[in-house]
Short mmCIF file of C-alpha atoms and ligand atoms in Angstrom, two decimals:
data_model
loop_
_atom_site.label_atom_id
_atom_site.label_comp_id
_atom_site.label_asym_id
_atom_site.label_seq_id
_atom_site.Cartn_x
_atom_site.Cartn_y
_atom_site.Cartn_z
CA UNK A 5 0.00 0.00 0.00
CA UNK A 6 1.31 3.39 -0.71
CA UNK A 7 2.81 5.85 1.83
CA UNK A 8 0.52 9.16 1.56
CA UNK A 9 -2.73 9.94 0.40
CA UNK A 10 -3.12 10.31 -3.73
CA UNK A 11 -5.72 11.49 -6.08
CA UNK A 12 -7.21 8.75 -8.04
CA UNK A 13 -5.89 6.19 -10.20
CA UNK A 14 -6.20 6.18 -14.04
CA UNK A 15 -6.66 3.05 -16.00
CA UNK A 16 -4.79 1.86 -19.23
CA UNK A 17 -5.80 -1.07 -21.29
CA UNK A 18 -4.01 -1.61 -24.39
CA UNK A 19 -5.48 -3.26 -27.83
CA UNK A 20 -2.53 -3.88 -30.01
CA UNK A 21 -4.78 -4.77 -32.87
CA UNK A 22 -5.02 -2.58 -36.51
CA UNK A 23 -6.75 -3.31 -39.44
CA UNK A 24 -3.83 -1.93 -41.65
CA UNK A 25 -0.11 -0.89 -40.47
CA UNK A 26 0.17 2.63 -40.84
CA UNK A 27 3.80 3.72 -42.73
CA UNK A 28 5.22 5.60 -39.90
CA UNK A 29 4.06 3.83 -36.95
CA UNK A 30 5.94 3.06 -33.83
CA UNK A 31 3.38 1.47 -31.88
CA UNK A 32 2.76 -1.72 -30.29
CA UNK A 33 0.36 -2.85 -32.46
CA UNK A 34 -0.02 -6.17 -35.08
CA UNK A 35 -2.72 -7.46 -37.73
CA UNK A 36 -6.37 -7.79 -36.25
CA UNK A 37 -7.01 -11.16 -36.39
CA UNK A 38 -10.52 -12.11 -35.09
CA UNK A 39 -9.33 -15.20 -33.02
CA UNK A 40 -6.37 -13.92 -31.27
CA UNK A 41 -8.66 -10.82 -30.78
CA UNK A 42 -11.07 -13.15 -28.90
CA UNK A 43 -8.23 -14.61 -27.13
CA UNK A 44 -6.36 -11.35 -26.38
CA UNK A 45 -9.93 -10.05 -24.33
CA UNK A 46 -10.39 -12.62 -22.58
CA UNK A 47 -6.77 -12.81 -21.27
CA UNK A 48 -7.11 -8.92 -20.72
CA UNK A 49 -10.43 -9.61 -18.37
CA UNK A 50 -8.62 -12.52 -16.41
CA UNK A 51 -5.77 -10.29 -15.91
CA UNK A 52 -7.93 -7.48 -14.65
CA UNK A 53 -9.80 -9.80 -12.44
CA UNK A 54 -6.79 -11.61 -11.18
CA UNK A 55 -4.25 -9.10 -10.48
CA UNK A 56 -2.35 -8.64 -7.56
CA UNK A 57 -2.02 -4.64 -8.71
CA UNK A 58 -1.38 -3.03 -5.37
CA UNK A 59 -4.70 -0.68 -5.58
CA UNK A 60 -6.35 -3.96 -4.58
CA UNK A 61 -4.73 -4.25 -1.20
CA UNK A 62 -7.22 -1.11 -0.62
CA UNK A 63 -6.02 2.20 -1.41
CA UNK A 64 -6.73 2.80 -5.08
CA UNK A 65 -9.90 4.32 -6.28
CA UNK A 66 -9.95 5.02 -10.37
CA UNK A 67 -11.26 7.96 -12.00
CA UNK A 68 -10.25 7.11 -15.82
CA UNK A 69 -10.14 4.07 -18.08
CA UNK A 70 -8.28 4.83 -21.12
CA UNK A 71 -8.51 2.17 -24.25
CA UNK A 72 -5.59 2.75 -26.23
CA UNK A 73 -3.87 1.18 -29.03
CA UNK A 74 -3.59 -0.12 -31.62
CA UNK A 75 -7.10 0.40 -32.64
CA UNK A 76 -9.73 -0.53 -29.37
CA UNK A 77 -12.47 0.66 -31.99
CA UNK A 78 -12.03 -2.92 -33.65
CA UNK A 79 -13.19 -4.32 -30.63
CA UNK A 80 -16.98 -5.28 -29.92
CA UNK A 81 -18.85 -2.64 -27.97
CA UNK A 82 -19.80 -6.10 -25.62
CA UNK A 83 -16.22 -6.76 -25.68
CA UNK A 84 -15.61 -3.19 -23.79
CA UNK A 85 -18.46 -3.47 -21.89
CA UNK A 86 -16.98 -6.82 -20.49
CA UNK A 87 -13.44 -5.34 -19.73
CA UNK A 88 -15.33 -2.20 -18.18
CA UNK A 89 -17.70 -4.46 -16.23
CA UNK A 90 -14.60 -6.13 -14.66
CA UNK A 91 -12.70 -3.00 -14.03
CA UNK A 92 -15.93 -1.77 -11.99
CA UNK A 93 -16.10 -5.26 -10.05
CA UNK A 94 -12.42 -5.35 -9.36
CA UNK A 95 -11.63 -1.09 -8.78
CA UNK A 96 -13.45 1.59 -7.20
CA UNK A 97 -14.01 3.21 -10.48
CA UNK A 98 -15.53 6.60 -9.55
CA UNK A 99 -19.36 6.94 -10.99
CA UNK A 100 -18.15 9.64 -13.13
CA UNK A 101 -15.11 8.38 -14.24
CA UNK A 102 -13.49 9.26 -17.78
CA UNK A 103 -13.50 6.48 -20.34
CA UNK A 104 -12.49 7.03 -23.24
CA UNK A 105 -11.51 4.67 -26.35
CA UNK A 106 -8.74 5.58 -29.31
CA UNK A 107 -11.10 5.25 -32.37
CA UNK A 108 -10.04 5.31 -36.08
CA UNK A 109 -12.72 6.82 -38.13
CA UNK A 110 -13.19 3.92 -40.93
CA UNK A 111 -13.92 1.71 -37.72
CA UNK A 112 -16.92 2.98 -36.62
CA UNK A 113 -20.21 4.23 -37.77
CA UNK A 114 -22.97 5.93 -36.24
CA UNK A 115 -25.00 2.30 -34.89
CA UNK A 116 -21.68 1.05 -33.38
CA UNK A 117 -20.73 4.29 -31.99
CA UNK A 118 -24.38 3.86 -29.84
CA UNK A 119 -23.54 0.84 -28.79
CA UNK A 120 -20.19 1.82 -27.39
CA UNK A 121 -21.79 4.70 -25.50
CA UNK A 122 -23.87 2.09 -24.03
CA UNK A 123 -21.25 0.20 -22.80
CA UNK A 124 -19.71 2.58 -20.78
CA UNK A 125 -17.36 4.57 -23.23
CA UNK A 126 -18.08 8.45 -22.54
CA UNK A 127 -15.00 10.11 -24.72
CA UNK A 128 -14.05 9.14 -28.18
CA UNK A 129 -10.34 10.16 -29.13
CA UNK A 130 -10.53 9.71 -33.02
CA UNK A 131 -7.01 9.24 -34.73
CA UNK A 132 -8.12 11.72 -37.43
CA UNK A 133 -4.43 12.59 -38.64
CA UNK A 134 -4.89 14.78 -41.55
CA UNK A 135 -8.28 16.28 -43.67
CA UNK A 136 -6.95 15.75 -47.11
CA UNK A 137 -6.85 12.81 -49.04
CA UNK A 138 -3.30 12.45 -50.65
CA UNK A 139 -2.01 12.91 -47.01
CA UNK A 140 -3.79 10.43 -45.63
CA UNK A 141 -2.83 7.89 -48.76
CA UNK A 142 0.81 8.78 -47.99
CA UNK A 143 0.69 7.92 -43.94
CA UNK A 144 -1.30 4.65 -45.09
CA UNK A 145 -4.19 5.65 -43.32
CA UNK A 146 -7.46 3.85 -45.14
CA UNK A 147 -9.90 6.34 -43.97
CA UNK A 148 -10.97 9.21 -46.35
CA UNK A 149 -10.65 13.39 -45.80
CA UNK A 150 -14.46 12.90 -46.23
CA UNK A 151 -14.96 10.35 -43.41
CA UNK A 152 -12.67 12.42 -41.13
CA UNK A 153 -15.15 15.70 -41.40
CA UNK A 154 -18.43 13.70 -40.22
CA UNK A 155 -17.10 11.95 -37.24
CA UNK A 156 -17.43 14.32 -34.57
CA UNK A 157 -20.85 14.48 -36.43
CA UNK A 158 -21.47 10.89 -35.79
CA UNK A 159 -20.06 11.13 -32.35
CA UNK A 160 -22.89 13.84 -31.53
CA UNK A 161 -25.57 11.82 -32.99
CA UNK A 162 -24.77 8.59 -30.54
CA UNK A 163 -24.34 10.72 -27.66
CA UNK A 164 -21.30 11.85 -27.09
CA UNK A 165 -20.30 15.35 -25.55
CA UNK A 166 -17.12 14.78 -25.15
CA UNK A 167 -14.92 14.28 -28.77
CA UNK A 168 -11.27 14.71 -28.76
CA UNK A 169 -9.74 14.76 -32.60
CA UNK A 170 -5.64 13.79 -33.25
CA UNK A 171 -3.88 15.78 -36.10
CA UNK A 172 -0.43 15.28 -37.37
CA UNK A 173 1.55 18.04 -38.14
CA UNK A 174 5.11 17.77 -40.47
CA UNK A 175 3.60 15.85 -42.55
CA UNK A 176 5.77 14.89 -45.90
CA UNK A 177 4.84 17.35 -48.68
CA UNK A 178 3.21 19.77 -47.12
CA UNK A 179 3.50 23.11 -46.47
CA UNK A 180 2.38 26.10 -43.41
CA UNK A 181 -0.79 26.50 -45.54
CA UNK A 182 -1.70 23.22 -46.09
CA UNK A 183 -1.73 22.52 -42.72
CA UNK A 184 -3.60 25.05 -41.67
CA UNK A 185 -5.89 23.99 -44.26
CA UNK A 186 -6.07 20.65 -41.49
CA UNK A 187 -6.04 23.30 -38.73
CA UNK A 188 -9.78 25.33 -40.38
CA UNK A 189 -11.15 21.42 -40.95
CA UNK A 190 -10.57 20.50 -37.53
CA UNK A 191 -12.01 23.97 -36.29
CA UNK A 192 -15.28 23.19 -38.67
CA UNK A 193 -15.60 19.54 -37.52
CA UNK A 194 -15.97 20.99 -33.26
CA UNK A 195 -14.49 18.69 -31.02
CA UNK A 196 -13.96 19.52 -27.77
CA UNK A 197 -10.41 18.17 -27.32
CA UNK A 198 -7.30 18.12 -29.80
CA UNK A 199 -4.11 16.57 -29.47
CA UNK A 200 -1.39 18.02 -32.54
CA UNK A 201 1.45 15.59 -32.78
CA UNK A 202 4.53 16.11 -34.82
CA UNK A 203 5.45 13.48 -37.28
CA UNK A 204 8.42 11.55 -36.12
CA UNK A 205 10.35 9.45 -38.45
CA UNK A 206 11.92 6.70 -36.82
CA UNK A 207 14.84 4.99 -37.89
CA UNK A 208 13.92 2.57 -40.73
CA UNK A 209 10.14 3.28 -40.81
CA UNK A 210 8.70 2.74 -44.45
CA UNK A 211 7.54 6.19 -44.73
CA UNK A 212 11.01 7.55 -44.83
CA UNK A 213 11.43 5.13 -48.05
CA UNK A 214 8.37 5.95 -49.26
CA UNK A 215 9.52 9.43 -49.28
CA UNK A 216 12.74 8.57 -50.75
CA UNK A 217 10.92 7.33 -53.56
CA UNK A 218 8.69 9.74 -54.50
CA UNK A 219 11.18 12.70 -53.62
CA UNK A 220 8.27 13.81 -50.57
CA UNK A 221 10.20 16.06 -47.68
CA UNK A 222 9.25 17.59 -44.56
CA UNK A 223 8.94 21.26 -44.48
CA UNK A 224 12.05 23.56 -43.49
CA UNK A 225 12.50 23.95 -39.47
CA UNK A 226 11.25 27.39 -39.15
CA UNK A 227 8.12 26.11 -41.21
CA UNK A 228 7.46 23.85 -38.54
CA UNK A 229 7.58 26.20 -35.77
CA UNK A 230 5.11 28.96 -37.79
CA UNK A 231 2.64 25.98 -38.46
CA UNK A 232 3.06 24.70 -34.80
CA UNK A 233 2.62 28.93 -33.60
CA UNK A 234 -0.23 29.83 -36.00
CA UNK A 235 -2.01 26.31 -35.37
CA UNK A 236 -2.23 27.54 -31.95
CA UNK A 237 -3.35 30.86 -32.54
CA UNK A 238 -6.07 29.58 -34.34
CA UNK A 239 -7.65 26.69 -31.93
CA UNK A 240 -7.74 29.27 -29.28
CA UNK A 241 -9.28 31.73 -31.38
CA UNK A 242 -11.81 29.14 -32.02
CA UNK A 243 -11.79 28.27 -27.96
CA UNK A 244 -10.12 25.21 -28.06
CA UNK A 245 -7.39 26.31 -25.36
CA UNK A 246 -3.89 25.18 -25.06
CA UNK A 247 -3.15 23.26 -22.00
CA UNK A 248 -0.36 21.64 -22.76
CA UNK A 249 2.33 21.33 -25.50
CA UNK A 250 0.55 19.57 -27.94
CA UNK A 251 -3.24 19.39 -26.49
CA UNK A 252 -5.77 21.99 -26.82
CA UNK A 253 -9.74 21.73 -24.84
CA UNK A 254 -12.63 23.58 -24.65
CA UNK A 255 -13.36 24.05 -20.77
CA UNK A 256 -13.29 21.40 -18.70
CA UNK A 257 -12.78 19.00 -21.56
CA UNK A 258 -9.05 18.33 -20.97
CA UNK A 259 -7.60 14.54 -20.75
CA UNK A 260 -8.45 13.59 -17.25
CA UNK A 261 -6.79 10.51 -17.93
CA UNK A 262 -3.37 11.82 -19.81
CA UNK A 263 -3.52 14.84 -17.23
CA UNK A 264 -2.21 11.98 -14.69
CA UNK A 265 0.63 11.33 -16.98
CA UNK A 266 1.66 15.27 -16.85
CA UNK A 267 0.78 15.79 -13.20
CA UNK A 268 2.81 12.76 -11.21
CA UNK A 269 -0.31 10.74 -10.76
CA UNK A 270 -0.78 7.35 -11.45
CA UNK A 271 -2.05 4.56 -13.23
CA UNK A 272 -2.16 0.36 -13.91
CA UNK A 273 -2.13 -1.01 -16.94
CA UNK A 274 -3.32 -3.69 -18.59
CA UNK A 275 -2.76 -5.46 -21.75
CA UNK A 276 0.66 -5.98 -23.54
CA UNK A 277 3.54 -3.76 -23.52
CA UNK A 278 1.07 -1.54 -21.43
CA UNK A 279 2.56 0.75 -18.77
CA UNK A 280 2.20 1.02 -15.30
CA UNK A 281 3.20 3.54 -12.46
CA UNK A 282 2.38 3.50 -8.47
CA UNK A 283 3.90 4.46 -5.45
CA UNK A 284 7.14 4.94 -7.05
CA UNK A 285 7.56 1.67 -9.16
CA UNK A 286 7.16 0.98 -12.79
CA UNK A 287 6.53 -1.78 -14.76
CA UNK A 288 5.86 -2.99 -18.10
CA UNK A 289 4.19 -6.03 -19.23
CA UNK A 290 5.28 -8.20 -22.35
CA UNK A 291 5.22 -6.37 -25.41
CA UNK A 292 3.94 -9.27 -27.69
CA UNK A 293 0.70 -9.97 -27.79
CA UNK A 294 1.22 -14.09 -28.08
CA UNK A 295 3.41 -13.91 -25.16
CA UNK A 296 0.94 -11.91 -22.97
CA UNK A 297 -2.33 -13.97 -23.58
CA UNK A 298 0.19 -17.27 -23.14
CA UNK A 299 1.55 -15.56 -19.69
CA UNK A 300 -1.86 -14.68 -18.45
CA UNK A 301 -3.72 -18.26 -19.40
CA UNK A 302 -1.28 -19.90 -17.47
CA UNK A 303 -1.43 -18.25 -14.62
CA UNK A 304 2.28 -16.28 -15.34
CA UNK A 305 2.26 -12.69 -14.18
CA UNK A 306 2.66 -10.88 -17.64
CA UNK A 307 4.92 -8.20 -16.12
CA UNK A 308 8.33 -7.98 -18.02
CA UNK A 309 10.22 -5.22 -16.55
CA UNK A 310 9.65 -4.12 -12.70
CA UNK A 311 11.46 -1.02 -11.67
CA UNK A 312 11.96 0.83 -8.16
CA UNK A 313 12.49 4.32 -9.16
CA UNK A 314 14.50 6.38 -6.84
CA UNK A 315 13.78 9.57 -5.14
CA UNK A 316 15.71 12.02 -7.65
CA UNK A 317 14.27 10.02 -10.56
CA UNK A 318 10.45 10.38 -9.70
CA UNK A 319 11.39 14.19 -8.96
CA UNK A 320 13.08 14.70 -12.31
CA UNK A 321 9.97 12.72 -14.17
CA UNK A 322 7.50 15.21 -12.51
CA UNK A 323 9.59 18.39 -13.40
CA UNK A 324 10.05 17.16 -16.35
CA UNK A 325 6.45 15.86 -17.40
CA UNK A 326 4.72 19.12 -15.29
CA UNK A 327 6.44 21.65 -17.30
CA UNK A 328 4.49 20.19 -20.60
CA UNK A 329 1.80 22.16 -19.14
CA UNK A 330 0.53 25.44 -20.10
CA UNK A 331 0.30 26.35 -16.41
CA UNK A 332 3.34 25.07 -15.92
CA UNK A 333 4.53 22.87 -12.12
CA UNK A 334 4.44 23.78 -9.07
CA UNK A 335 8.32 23.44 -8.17
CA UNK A 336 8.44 24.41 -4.89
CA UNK A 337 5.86 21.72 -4.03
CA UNK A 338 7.30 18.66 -5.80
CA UNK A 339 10.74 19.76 -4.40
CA UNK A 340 8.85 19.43 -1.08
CA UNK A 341 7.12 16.09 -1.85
CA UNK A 342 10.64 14.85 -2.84
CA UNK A 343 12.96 16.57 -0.25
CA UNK A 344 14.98 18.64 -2.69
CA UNK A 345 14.52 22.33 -3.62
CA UNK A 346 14.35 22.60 -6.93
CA UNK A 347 15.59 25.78 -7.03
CA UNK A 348 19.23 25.28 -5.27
CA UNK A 349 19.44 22.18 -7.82
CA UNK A 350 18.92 23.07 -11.23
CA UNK A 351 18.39 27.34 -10.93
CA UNK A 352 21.48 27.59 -12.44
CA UNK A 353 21.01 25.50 -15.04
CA UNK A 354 17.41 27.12 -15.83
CA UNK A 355 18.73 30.35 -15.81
CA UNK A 356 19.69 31.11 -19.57
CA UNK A 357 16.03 29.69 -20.46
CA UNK A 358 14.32 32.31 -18.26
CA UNK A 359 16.72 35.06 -19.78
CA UNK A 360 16.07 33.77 -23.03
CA UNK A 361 12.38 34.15 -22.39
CA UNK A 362 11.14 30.28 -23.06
CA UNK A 363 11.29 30.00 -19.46
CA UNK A 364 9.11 31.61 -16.22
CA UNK A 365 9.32 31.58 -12.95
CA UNK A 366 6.18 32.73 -10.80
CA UNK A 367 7.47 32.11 -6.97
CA UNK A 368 7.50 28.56 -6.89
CA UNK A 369 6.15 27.79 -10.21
CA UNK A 370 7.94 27.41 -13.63
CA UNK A 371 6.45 27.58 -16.78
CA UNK A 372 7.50 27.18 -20.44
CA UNK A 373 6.13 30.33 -23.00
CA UNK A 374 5.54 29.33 -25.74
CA UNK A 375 8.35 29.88 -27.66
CA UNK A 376 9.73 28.22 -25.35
CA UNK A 377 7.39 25.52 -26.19
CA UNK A 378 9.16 25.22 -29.35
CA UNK A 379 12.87 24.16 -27.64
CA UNK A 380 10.89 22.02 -24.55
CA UNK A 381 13.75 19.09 -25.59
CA UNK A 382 16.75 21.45 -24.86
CA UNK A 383 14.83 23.07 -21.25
CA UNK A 384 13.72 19.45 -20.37
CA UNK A 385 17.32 18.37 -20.38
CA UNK A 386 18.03 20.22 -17.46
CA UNK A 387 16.46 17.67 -15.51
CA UNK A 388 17.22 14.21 -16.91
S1 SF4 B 28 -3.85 2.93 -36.68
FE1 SF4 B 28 -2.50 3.85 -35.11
S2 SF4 B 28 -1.62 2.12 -34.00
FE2 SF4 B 28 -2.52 1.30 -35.90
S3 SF4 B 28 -0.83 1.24 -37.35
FE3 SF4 B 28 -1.87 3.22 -37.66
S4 SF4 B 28 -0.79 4.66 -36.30
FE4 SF4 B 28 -0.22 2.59 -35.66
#
C-alpha cells in the first residue's frame, strides 16, 4: 500500500490490434485477427480480475479508463463493456469516471458508436491525422478526408459530448498553408479536445522510403515552428485552449486521464507492452501480444520489466512531465514532496532559459512560454 494519500488512479488497457499498419508507426500494435482478438480479451479480463495490482490491497480508487492502441475501436462494444464491467467489479471506479476509447474513423459508424456509448465509453479520441486525401494515402491511413469531417458528427448523434480529434503536423509534402488547411477542418468539424502531434520518423520506418521514392520532404525547421505557432493561434481563437504542448480543450474538456501522466499521478495497466506507475515503481508487461495472452492463461504474471524508481528520478519525471503544461509545475511543491529544492538544484542551469524568455518563474512555479514551447527538448534536459 502506498505511503501518503493520492488522487485517483487512471486506468490503461491496451489493444494492439489494426486493421492496416500505418507507414510511420511506432506502436505496439499487429494485424487484427478475429481469433487472437477473442483470445487477447479474454486474457485482458482474467488479468484485470486476477491481479495482484497493489490498488487492490485497498487504497486505489480510479477515476479514468483509457482504451488505447492499436485500434480498441475494432473491438466489440460487448467486448468493452466486459473489460469495463470487470474493471468496476475489481476497482473503485468513480461513478463519473473518464472512459475514453482511441477510435479510427473507418472503424466505426454511427450504430456502433451507440452501442459503445452504451457500454460505458463516454469520450471518443478519433485518430483523425490529416483532412486531405493524398495525405492520408501517404501515412497509409485507409480512412478518407471525407470520413474524417463527419465523425465528430457521428459522435454527436450517438451521444457523445465529449470528442477529442488527433492531427499530425510535419507531414511529408506539405506546407504552413496546407496545414492550416487541417487546422480550419478540424475547427469546422468541433471537437472539444485536440491533441497536434509532430510526425516523427523513426529509424527505418517505411515512410522515410516511401519518401525517398517519391522525392516527398518535410517542411524547413522554421516552417514547422510557424505551423506549430499559428495552429495555436487559431484553436484558441476558435476556444479550443492550449493546455499543454501539444493538447488543446474547450473548458473542462481536458484529458483527465493523460492529465495523470503530466501531473505525477498514477495509473495500472493492462494489456501488452502496457505501462504502469504506483507508489514509485514501474513496470511494463510483455510487449507481444502471443506472449501476454500465453503468460496470463497460465497463470504467469505478464509483467516484463519491474522497476523501483529512486527519489531524484520520480522528482526529475515530474519536473520534467509538469512543465508540458501550459500552467506550468508547481516546483516548490514537488521539491517538497521529494525533499529537494528545486531551485538550489537546477536554478542555475534554468537560468539562460528564463533570460532567453522560453522560461518563467512565478514564486514557486515554472512555466514554459511558448516559444519556449518550441525548444521544450533542450529546457527538459536540465532535468534528466
Ligand atoms: S492505426 Fe494507429 S496504431 Fe494502428 S498502425 Fe496506424 S498509427 Fe499505428
Amino acid at each position: 500500500m502506498r505511503s501518503d494519500p493520492t488522487p485517483p488512479l487512471g486506468i490503461y488497457v491496451h489493444i494492439p490490434f489494426c486493421t492496416a499498419i500505418c507507414n510511420y508507426c511506432n506502436f505496439n500494435r499487429g494485424l487484427y485477427d478475429d481469433a487472437l482478438k477473442t483470445r487477447y480479451v479474454e486474457a485482458l479480463v482474467r488479468h484485470i480480475a486476477g491481479t495482484e495490482a497493489p490498488a487492490c490491497t485497498g487504497s486505489g480508487a480510479a477515476d479514468t479508463i483509457y482504451f488505447g492502441g492499436g485500434t480498441p475501436s475494432l473491438l466489440e462494444p460487448a467486448e468493452v463493456a466486459s473489460i469495463i464491467g470487470i474493471i468496476r467489479d475489481r476497482f473503485a471506479v468513480d461513478p463519473d469516471s473518464e472512459v475514453t476509447l482511441e477510435t479510427n474513423p473507418e472503424s466505426v459508424d454511427r450504430a456502433k458508436l451507440e452501442r459503445f456509448r452504451a457500454a460505458g465509453v463516454n469520450r471518443l479520441s478519433f485518430g483523425v491525422q490529416s483532412f486531405q486525401d493524398a495525405e492520408l494515402r501517404r501515412l497509409g491511413r485507409i480512412h478518407s478526408a471525407d470520413r474524417a469531417r463527419r465523425v465528430v458528427e457521428d459522435a454527436r448523434a450517438a451521444g457523445f459530448d465529449n470528442v477529442s480529434l488527433d492531427l499530425m503536423m510535419w507531414l511529408p509534402g506539405q506546407d504552413v498553408a496546407g496545414w492550416l488547411a487541417n487546422v480550419d477542418a478540424l475547427i469546422a468539424a468541433g471537437p472539444d479536445h485536440a491533441s497536434l502531434y509532430l510526425l516523427e520518423l523513426y529509424p527505418n520506418a517505411p515512410l522515410k522510403e516511401d519518401m525517398a521514392r517519391a522525392g516527398w520532404s518535410q517542411a524547413p525547421d522554421e516552417d514547422a515552428a510557424e505551423m506549430y505557432l499559428r495552429a495555436m493561434e487559431r484553436l484558441e481563437t476558435a476556444g479550443l485552449r492550449q493546455y499543454e504542448i501539444s493538447n488543446v480543450a474547450r473548458p473542462q474538456r481536458q484529458s483527465r486521464h493523460n492529465l495523470k501522466y503530466w501531473t505525477d499521478g498514477e495509473w495500472l495497466a493492462f494489456g501488452c507492452g502496457a505501462h504502469a506507475t504506483y507508489d514509485g515503481v514501474r513496470w511494463k508487461n510483455v510487449a507481444a501480444t502471443g506472449e501476454y495472452i500465453e503468460r496470463v492463461t497460465n497463470g504467469v504474471s505478464p509483467v516484463g520489466e519491474r522497476r523501483v524508481l529512486t527519489r531524484d528520478e520520480r522528482l526529475e519525471e515530474a519536473l520534467f512531465t509538469g512543465l508540458r503544461l501550459t500552467d506550468g509545475i508547481d516546483a516548490a511543491q514537488a521539491g517538497h514532496r521529494y525533499g529537494v529544492d528545486v531551485f538550489q538544484k537546477y536554478g542555475e542551469a534554468l537560468r539562460p532559459f528564463i533570460d532567453a524568455g522560453w522560461l518563467v518563474r512565478d514564486a514557486g512555479t515554472l512555466r514554459l512560454t511558448r516559444d519556449g514551447m518550441l525548444m521544450a527538448n533542450e529546457v527538459m534536459a536540465v532535468f534528466v
